[in-house]
XYZ file of N, CA and C in Angstrom:
738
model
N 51.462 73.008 22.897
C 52.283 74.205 22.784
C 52.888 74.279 21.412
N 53.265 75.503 21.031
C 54.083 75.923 19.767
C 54.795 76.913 19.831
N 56.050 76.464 19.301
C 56.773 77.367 18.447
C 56.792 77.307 17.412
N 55.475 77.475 16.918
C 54.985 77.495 15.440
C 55.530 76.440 14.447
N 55.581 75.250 14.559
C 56.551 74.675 13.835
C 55.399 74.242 12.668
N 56.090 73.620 11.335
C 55.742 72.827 10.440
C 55.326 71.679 10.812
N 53.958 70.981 10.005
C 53.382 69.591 10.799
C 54.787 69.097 10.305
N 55.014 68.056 11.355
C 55.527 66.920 11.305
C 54.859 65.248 11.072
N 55.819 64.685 10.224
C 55.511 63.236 10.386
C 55.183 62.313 11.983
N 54.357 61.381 11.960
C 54.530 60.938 13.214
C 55.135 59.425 12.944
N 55.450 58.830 14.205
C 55.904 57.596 14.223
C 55.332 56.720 15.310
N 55.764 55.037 15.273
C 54.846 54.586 16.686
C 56.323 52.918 16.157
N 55.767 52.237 18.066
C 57.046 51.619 17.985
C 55.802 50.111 17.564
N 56.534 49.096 17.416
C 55.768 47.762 16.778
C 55.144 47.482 18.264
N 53.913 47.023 18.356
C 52.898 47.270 20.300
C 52.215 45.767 19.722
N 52.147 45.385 21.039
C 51.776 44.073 20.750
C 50.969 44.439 22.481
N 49.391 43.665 22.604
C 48.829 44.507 24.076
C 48.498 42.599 24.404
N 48.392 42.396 25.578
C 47.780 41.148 26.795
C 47.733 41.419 27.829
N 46.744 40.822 28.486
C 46.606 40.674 29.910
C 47.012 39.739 30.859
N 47.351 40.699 31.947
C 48.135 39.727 32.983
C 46.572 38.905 33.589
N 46.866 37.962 34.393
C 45.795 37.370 34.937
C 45.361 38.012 36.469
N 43.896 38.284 36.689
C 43.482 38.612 38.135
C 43.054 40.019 38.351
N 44.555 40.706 37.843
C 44.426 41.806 37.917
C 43.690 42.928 37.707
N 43.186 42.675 36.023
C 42.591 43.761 35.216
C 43.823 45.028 34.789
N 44.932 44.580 34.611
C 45.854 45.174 34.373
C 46.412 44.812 33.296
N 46.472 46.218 32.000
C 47.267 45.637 30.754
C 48.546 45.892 30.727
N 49.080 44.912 29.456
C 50.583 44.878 29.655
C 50.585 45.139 27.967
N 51.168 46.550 27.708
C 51.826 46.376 26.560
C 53.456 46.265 26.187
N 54.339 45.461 25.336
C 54.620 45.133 25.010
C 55.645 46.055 23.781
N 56.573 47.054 23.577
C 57.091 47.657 22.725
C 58.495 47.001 21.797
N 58.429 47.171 20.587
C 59.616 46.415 20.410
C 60.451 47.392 19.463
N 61.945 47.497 19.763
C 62.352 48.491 19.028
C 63.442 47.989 18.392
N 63.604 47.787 17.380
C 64.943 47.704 16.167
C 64.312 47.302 15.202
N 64.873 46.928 13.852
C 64.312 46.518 12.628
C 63.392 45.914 12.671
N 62.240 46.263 11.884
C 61.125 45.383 11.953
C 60.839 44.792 10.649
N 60.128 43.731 10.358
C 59.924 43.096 8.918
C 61.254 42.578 7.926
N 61.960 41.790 9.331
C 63.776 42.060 8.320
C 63.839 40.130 8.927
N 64.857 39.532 8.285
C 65.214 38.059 8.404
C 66.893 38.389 8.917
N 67.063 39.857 8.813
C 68.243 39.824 8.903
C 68.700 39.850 10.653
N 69.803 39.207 11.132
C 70.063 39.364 12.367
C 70.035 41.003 12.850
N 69.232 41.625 13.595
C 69.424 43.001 14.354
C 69.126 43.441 15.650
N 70.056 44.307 16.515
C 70.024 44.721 17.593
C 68.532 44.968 17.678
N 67.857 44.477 18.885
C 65.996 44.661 19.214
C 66.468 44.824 20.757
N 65.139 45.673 21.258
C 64.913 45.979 22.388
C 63.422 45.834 22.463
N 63.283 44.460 23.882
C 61.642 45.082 24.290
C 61.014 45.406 25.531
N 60.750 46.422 24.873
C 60.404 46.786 26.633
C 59.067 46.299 27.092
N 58.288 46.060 28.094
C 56.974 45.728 28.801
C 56.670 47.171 29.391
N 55.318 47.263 29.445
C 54.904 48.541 30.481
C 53.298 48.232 30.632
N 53.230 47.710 31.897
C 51.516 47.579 32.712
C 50.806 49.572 33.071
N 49.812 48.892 32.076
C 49.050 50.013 32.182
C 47.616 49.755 33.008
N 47.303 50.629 33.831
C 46.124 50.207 35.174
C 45.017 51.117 34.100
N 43.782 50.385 34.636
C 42.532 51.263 34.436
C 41.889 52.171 35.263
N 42.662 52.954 36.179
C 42.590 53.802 36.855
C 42.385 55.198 36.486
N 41.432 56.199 36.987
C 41.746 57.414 36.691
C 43.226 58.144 36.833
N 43.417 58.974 36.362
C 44.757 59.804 35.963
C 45.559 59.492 34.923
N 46.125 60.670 34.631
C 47.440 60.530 33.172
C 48.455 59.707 33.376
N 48.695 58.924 34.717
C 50.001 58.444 34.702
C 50.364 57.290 34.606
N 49.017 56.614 33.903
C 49.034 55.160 34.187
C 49.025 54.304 32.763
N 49.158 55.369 31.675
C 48.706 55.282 30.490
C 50.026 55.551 29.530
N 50.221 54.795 28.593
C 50.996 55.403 27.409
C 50.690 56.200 26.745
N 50.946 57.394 26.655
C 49.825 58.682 25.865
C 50.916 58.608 24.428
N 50.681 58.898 23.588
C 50.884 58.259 22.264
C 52.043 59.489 21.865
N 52.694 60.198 22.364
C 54.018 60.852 22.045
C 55.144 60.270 22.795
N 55.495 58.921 23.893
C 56.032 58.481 24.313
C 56.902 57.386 23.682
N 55.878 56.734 22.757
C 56.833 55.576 21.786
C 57.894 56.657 20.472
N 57.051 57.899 20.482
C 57.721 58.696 19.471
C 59.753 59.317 20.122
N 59.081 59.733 21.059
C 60.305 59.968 21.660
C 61.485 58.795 22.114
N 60.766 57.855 22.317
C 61.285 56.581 22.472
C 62.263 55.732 21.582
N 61.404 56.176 20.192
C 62.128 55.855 18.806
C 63.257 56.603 18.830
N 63.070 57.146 18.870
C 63.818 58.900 18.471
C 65.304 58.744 19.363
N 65.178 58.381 20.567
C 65.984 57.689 21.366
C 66.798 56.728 21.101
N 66.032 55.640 20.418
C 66.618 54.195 20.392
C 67.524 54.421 18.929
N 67.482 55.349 17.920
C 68.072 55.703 17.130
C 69.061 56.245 17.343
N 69.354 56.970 18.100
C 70.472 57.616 19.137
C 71.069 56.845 19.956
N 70.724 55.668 20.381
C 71.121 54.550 21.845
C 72.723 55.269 21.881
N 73.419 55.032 21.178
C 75.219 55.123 21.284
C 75.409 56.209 21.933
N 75.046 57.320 21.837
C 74.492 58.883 22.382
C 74.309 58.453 23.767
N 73.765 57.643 23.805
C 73.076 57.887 25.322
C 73.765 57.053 26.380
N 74.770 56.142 25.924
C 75.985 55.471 26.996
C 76.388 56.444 28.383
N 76.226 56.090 29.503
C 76.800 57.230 30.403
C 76.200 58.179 30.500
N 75.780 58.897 29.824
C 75.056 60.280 30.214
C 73.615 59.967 31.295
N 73.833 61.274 31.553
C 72.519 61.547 32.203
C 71.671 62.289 32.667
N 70.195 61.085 32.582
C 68.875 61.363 31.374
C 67.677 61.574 33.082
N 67.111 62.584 33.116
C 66.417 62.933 34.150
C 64.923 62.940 32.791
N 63.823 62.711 33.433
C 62.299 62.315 32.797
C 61.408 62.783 33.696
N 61.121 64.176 33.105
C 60.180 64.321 33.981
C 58.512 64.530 34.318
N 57.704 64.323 34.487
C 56.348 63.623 34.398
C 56.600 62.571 33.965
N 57.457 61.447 34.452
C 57.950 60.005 33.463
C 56.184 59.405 33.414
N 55.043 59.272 34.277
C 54.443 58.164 33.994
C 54.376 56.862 33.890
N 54.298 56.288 32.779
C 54.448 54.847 32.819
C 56.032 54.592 32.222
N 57.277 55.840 31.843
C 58.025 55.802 31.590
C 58.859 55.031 31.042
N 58.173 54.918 29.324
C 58.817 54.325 28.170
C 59.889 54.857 27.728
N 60.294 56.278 27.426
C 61.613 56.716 27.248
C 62.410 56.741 27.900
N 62.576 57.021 29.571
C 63.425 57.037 30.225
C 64.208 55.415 30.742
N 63.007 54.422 30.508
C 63.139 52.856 30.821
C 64.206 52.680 28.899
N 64.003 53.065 28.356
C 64.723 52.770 27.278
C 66.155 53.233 27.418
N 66.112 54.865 27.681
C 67.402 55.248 28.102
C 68.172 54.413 29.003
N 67.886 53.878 29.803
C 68.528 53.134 30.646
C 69.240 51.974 30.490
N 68.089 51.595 29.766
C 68.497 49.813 28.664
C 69.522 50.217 27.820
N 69.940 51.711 27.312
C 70.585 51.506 26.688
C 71.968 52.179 26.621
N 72.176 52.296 28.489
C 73.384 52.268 28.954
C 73.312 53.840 29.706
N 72.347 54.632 29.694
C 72.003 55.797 30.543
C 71.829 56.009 31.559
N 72.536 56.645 32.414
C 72.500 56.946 34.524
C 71.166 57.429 34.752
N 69.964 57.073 34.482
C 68.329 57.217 34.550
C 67.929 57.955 35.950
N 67.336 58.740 35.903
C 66.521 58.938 36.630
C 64.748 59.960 36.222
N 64.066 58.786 36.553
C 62.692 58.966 36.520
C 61.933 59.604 37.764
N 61.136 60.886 37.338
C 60.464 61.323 38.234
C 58.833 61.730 37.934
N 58.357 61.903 38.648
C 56.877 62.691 38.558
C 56.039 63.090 40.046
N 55.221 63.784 40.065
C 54.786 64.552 41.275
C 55.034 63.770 42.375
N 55.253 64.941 43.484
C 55.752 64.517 44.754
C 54.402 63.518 44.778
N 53.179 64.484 44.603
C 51.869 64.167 45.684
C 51.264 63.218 45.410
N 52.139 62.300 44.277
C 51.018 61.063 43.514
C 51.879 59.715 44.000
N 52.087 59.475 45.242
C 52.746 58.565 45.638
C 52.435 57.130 44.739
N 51.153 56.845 44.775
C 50.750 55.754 43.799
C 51.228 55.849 42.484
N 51.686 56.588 41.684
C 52.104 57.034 40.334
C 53.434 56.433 40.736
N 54.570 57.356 41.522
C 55.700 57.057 42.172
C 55.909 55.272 41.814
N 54.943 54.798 42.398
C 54.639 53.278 42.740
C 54.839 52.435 41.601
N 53.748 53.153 40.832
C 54.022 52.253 39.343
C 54.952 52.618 38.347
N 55.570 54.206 38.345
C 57.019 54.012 37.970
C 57.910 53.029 38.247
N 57.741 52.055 39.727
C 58.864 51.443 39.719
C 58.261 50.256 39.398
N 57.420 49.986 39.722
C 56.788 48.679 38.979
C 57.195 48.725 37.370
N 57.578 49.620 36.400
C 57.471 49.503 35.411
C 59.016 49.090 35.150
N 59.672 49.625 35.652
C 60.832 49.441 36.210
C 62.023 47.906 36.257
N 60.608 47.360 37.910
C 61.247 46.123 37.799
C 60.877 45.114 36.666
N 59.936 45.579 35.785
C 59.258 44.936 34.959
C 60.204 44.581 33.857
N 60.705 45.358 33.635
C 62.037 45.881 32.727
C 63.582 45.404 33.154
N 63.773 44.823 34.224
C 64.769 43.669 34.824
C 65.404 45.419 35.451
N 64.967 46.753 35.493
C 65.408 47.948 36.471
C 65.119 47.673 38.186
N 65.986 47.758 38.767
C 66.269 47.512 40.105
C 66.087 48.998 40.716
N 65.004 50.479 40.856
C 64.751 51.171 41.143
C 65.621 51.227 42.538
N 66.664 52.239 42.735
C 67.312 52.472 43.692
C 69.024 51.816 43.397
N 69.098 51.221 42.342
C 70.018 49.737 41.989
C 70.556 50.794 40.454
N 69.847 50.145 39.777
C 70.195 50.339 38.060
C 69.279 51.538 37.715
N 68.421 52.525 38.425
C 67.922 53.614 37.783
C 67.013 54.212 39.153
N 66.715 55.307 39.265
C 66.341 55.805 40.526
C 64.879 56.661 39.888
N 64.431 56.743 40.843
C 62.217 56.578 40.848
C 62.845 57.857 41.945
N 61.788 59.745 41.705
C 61.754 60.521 43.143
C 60.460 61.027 42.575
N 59.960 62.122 43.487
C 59.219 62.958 43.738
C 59.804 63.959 43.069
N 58.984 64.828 41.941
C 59.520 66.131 41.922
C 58.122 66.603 41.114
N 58.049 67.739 41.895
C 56.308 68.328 41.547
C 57.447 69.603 40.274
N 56.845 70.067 39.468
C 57.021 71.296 38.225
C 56.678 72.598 39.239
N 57.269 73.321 39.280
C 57.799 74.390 39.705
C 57.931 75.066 41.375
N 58.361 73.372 42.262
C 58.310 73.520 43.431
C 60.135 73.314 43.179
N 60.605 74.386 44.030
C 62.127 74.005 44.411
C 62.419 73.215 45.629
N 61.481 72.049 45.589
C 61.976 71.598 47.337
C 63.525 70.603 47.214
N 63.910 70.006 48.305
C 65.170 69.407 48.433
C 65.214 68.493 46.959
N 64.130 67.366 46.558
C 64.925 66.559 45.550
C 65.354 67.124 44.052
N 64.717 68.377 43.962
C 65.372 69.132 42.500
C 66.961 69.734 43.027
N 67.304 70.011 44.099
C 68.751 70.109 44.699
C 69.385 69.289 44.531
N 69.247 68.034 44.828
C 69.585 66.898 45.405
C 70.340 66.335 44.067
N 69.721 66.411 42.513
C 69.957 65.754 41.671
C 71.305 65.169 40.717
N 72.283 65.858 41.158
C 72.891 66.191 40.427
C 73.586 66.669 38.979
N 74.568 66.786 38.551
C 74.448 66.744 37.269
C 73.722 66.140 36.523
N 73.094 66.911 34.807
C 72.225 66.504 34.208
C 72.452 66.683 33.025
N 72.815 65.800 31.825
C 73.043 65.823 30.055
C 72.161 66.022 29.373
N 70.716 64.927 29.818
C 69.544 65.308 29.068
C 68.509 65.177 29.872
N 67.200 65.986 29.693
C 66.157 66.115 30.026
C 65.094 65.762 28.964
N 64.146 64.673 29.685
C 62.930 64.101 28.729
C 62.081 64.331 29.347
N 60.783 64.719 28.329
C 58.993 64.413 28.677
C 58.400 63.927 27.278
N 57.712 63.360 27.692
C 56.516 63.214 26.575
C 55.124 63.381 27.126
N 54.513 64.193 25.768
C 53.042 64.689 26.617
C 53.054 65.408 27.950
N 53.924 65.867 28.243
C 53.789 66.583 29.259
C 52.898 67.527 29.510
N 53.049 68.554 28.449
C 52.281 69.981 28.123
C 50.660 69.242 27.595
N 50.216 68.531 28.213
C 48.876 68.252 28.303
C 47.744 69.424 28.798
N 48.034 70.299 29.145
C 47.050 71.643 30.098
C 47.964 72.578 30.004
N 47.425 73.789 29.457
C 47.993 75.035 29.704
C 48.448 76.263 31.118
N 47.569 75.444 32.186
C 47.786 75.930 32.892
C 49.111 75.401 33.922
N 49.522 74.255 33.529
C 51.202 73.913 33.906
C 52.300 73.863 32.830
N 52.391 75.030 31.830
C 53.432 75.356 31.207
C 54.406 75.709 31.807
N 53.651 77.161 32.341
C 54.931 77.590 33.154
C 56.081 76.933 34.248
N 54.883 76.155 34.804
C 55.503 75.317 35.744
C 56.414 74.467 35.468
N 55.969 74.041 34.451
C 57.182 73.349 33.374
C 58.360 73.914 33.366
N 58.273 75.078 32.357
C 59.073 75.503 31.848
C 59.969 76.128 32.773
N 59.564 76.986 33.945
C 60.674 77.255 34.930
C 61.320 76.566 35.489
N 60.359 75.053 35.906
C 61.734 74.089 36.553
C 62.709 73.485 35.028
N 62.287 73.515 33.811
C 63.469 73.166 32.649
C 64.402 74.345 32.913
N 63.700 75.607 32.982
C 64.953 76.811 33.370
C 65.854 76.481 34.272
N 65.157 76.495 35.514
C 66.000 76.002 36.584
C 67.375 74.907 36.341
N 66.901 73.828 35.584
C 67.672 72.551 35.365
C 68.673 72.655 34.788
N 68.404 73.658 33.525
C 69.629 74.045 32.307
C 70.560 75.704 32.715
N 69.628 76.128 33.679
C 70.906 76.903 34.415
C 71.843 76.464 35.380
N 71.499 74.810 35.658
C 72.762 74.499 36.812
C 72.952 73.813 35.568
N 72.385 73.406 34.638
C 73.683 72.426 33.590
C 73.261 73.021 31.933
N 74.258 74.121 32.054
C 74.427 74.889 30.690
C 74.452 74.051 29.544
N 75.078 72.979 29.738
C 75.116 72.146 28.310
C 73.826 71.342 27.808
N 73.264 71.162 29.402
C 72.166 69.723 28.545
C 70.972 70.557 27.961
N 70.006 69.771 27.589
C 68.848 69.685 26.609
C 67.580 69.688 27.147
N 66.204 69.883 26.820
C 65.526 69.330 27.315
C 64.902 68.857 25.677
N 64.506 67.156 25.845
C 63.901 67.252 24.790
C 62.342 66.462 24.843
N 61.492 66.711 24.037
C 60.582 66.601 24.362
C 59.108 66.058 23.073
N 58.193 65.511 23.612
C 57.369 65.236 22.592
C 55.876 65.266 23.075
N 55.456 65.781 21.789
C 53.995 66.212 22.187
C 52.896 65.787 21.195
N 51.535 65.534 21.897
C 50.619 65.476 21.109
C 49.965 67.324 20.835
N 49.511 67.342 19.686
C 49.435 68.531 19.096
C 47.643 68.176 19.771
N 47.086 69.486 20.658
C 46.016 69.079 20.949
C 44.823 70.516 20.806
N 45.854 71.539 20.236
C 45.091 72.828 19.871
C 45.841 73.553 19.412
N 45.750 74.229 18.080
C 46.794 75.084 17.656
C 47.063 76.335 18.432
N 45.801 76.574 18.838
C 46.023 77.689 19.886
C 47.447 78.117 20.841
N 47.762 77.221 21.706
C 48.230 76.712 22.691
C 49.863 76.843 21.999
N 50.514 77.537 23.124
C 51.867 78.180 22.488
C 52.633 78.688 23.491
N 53.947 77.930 23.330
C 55.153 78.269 24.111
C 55.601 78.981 24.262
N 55.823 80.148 22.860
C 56.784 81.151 22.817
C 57.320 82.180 23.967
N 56.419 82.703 24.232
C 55.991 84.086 24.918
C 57.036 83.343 26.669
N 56.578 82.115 26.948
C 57.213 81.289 28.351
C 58.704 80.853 27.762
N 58.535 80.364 26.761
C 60.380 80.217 26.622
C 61.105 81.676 26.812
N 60.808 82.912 26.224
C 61.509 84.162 26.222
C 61.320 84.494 28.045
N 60.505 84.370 28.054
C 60.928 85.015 29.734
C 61.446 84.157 30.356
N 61.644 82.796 30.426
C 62.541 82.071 30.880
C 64.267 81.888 30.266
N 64.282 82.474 29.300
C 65.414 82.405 28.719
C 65.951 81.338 28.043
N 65.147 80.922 27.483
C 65.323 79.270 26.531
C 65.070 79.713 25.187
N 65.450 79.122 24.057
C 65.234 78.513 22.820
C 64.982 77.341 22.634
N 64.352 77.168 21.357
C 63.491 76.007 21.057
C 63.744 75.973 19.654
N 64.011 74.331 19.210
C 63.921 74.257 17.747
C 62.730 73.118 17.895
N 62.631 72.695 16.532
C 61.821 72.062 15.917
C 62.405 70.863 15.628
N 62.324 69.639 15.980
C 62.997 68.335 15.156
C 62.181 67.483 14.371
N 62.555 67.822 13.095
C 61.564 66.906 12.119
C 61.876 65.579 12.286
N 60.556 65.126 12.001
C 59.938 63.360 12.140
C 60.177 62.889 11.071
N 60.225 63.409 10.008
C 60.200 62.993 8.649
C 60.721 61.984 8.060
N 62.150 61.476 9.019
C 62.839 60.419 8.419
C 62.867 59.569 9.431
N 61.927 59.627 10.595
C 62.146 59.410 11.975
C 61.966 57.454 11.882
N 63.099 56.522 11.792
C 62.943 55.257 11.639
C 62.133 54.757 10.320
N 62.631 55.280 9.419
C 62.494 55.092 8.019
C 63.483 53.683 7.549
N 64.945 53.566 7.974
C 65.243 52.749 7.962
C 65.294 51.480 8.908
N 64.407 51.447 9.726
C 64.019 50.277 10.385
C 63.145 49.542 10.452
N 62.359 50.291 9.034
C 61.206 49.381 8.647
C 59.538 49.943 9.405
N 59.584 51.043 9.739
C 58.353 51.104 10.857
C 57.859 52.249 10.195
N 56.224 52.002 10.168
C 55.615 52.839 9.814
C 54.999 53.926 10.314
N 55.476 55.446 9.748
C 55.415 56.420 10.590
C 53.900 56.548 11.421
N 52.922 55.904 10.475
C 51.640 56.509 10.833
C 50.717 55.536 11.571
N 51.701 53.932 11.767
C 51.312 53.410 12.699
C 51.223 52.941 13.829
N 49.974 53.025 14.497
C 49.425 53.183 15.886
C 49.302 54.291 15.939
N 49.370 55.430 14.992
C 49.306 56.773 15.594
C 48.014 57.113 15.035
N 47.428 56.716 14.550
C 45.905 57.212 14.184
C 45.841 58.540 13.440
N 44.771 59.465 14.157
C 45.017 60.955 13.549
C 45.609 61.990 14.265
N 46.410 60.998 14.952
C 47.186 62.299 16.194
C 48.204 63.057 15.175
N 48.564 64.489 15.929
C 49.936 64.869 15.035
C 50.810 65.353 16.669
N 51.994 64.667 16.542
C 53.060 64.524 17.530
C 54.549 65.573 17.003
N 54.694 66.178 17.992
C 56.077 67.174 17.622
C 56.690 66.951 18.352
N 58.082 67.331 17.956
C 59.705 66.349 18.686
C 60.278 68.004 18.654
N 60.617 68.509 20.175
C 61.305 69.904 19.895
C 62.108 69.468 20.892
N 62.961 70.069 20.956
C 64.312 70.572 21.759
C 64.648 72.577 22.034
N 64.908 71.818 23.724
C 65.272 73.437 24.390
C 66.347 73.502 24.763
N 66.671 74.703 24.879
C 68.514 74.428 25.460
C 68.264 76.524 25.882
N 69.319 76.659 26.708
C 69.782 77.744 27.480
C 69.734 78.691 26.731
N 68.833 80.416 26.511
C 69.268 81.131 25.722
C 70.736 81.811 25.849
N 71.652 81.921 24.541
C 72.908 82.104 24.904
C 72.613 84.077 25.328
């Protein structure tokens, strides 16, 4: 999708990949604070088992460590508040939010109970006690059933890669409507792999009543030593933010 923005820089977090034994299940490995330094600094690492299974949800799709960064640069921001993720997946940003003092809650389709599953596996992987220290639901994009009620208040809203198919924008975008009309203040913010210029938001943010900026990458962990363009190959990744049209 676009709101026409300017390429952006991309970024990627330091990935280190092994295998667990038996399984056929990988485990990568993210590490976030200064990298290439002797000097003592705040680090975070997270783990996340990725299956060789068909579907999107089992996979780190490569705008997730971006948003992730983007996050962990912010950590102080994110004390207390709270951070709803939705299509979380193997849920690297929202497992970060949490670590770094955020009321979490991770979701993705009702109907993929197995997805559900390895959200929390990723979870306890991460010393998260799903139901305890961060909460795993069902919530399908543009179904209003009981758990989009249920949620309560909400500060920020995350995806990454979400907008993978054009034909669940909308769906998207009305349940972000939905979300930021019961909570006028929060955000939705979001990161994407750029996968056709074609492919464009605009026209669905205005009838939903949202705005959208653009957040440049450009300086995105410049001072922590990490290189914007690695692990990211020739992808190009955009960091936007939505909020309520006034």
């Amino acid at each position: 999708p676009s709101a026409q923005p300017s390429r952006t820089s991309r970024v990627a977090s330091k990935m280190t990949r092994f295998q667990m034994e038996n399984n056929g299940e990988q485990i990568k490995k993210f590490v976030f604070g200064k990298q290439n330094t002797t000097e003592p600094a705040e680090k975070l690492e997270i783990v996340i088992p990725e299956l060789l299974l068909p579907g999107y949800s089992f996979y780190t799709w490569p705008s997730a460590p971006i948003l992730a960064w983007f996050l962990w640069e912010r950590r102080l921001s994110l004390i207390n508040k709270r951070v709803l993720e939705l299509g979380a997946g193997t849920a690297l940003p929202g497992i970060l939010a949490a670590k770094c003092g955020a009321h979490v809650t991770l979701s993705d389709c009702t109907t993929l109970p197995k997805t559900l599953q390895h959200i929390q596996r990723c979870c306890r992987l991460n010393g998260l006690a799903p139901g305890k220290d961060i909460e795993v639901i069902g919530l399908t994009w543009g179904l209003f059933l009981d758990q989009i009620f249920q949620l309560g208040p909400v500060d920020l809203i995350l995806g990454s890669d979400i907008f993978y198919d054009p034909s669940v924008f909308e769906e998207i975008l009305v349940t972000v409507s939905f979300l930021l009309e019961a909570n006028p203040q929060a955000k939705f913010l979001f990161a994407y792999q750029e996968r056709s210029a074609d492919w464009c938001i605009e026209t669905l943010l205005k009838k939903w009543n949202l705005s959208c900026n653009v957040i440049s990458l450009d300086n995105l962990s410049a001072e922590l030593g990490v290189d914007p363009q690695e692990l990211m190959g020739n992808h190009t990744i955009h960091l936007l933010e939505v909020t309520r049209r006034s």
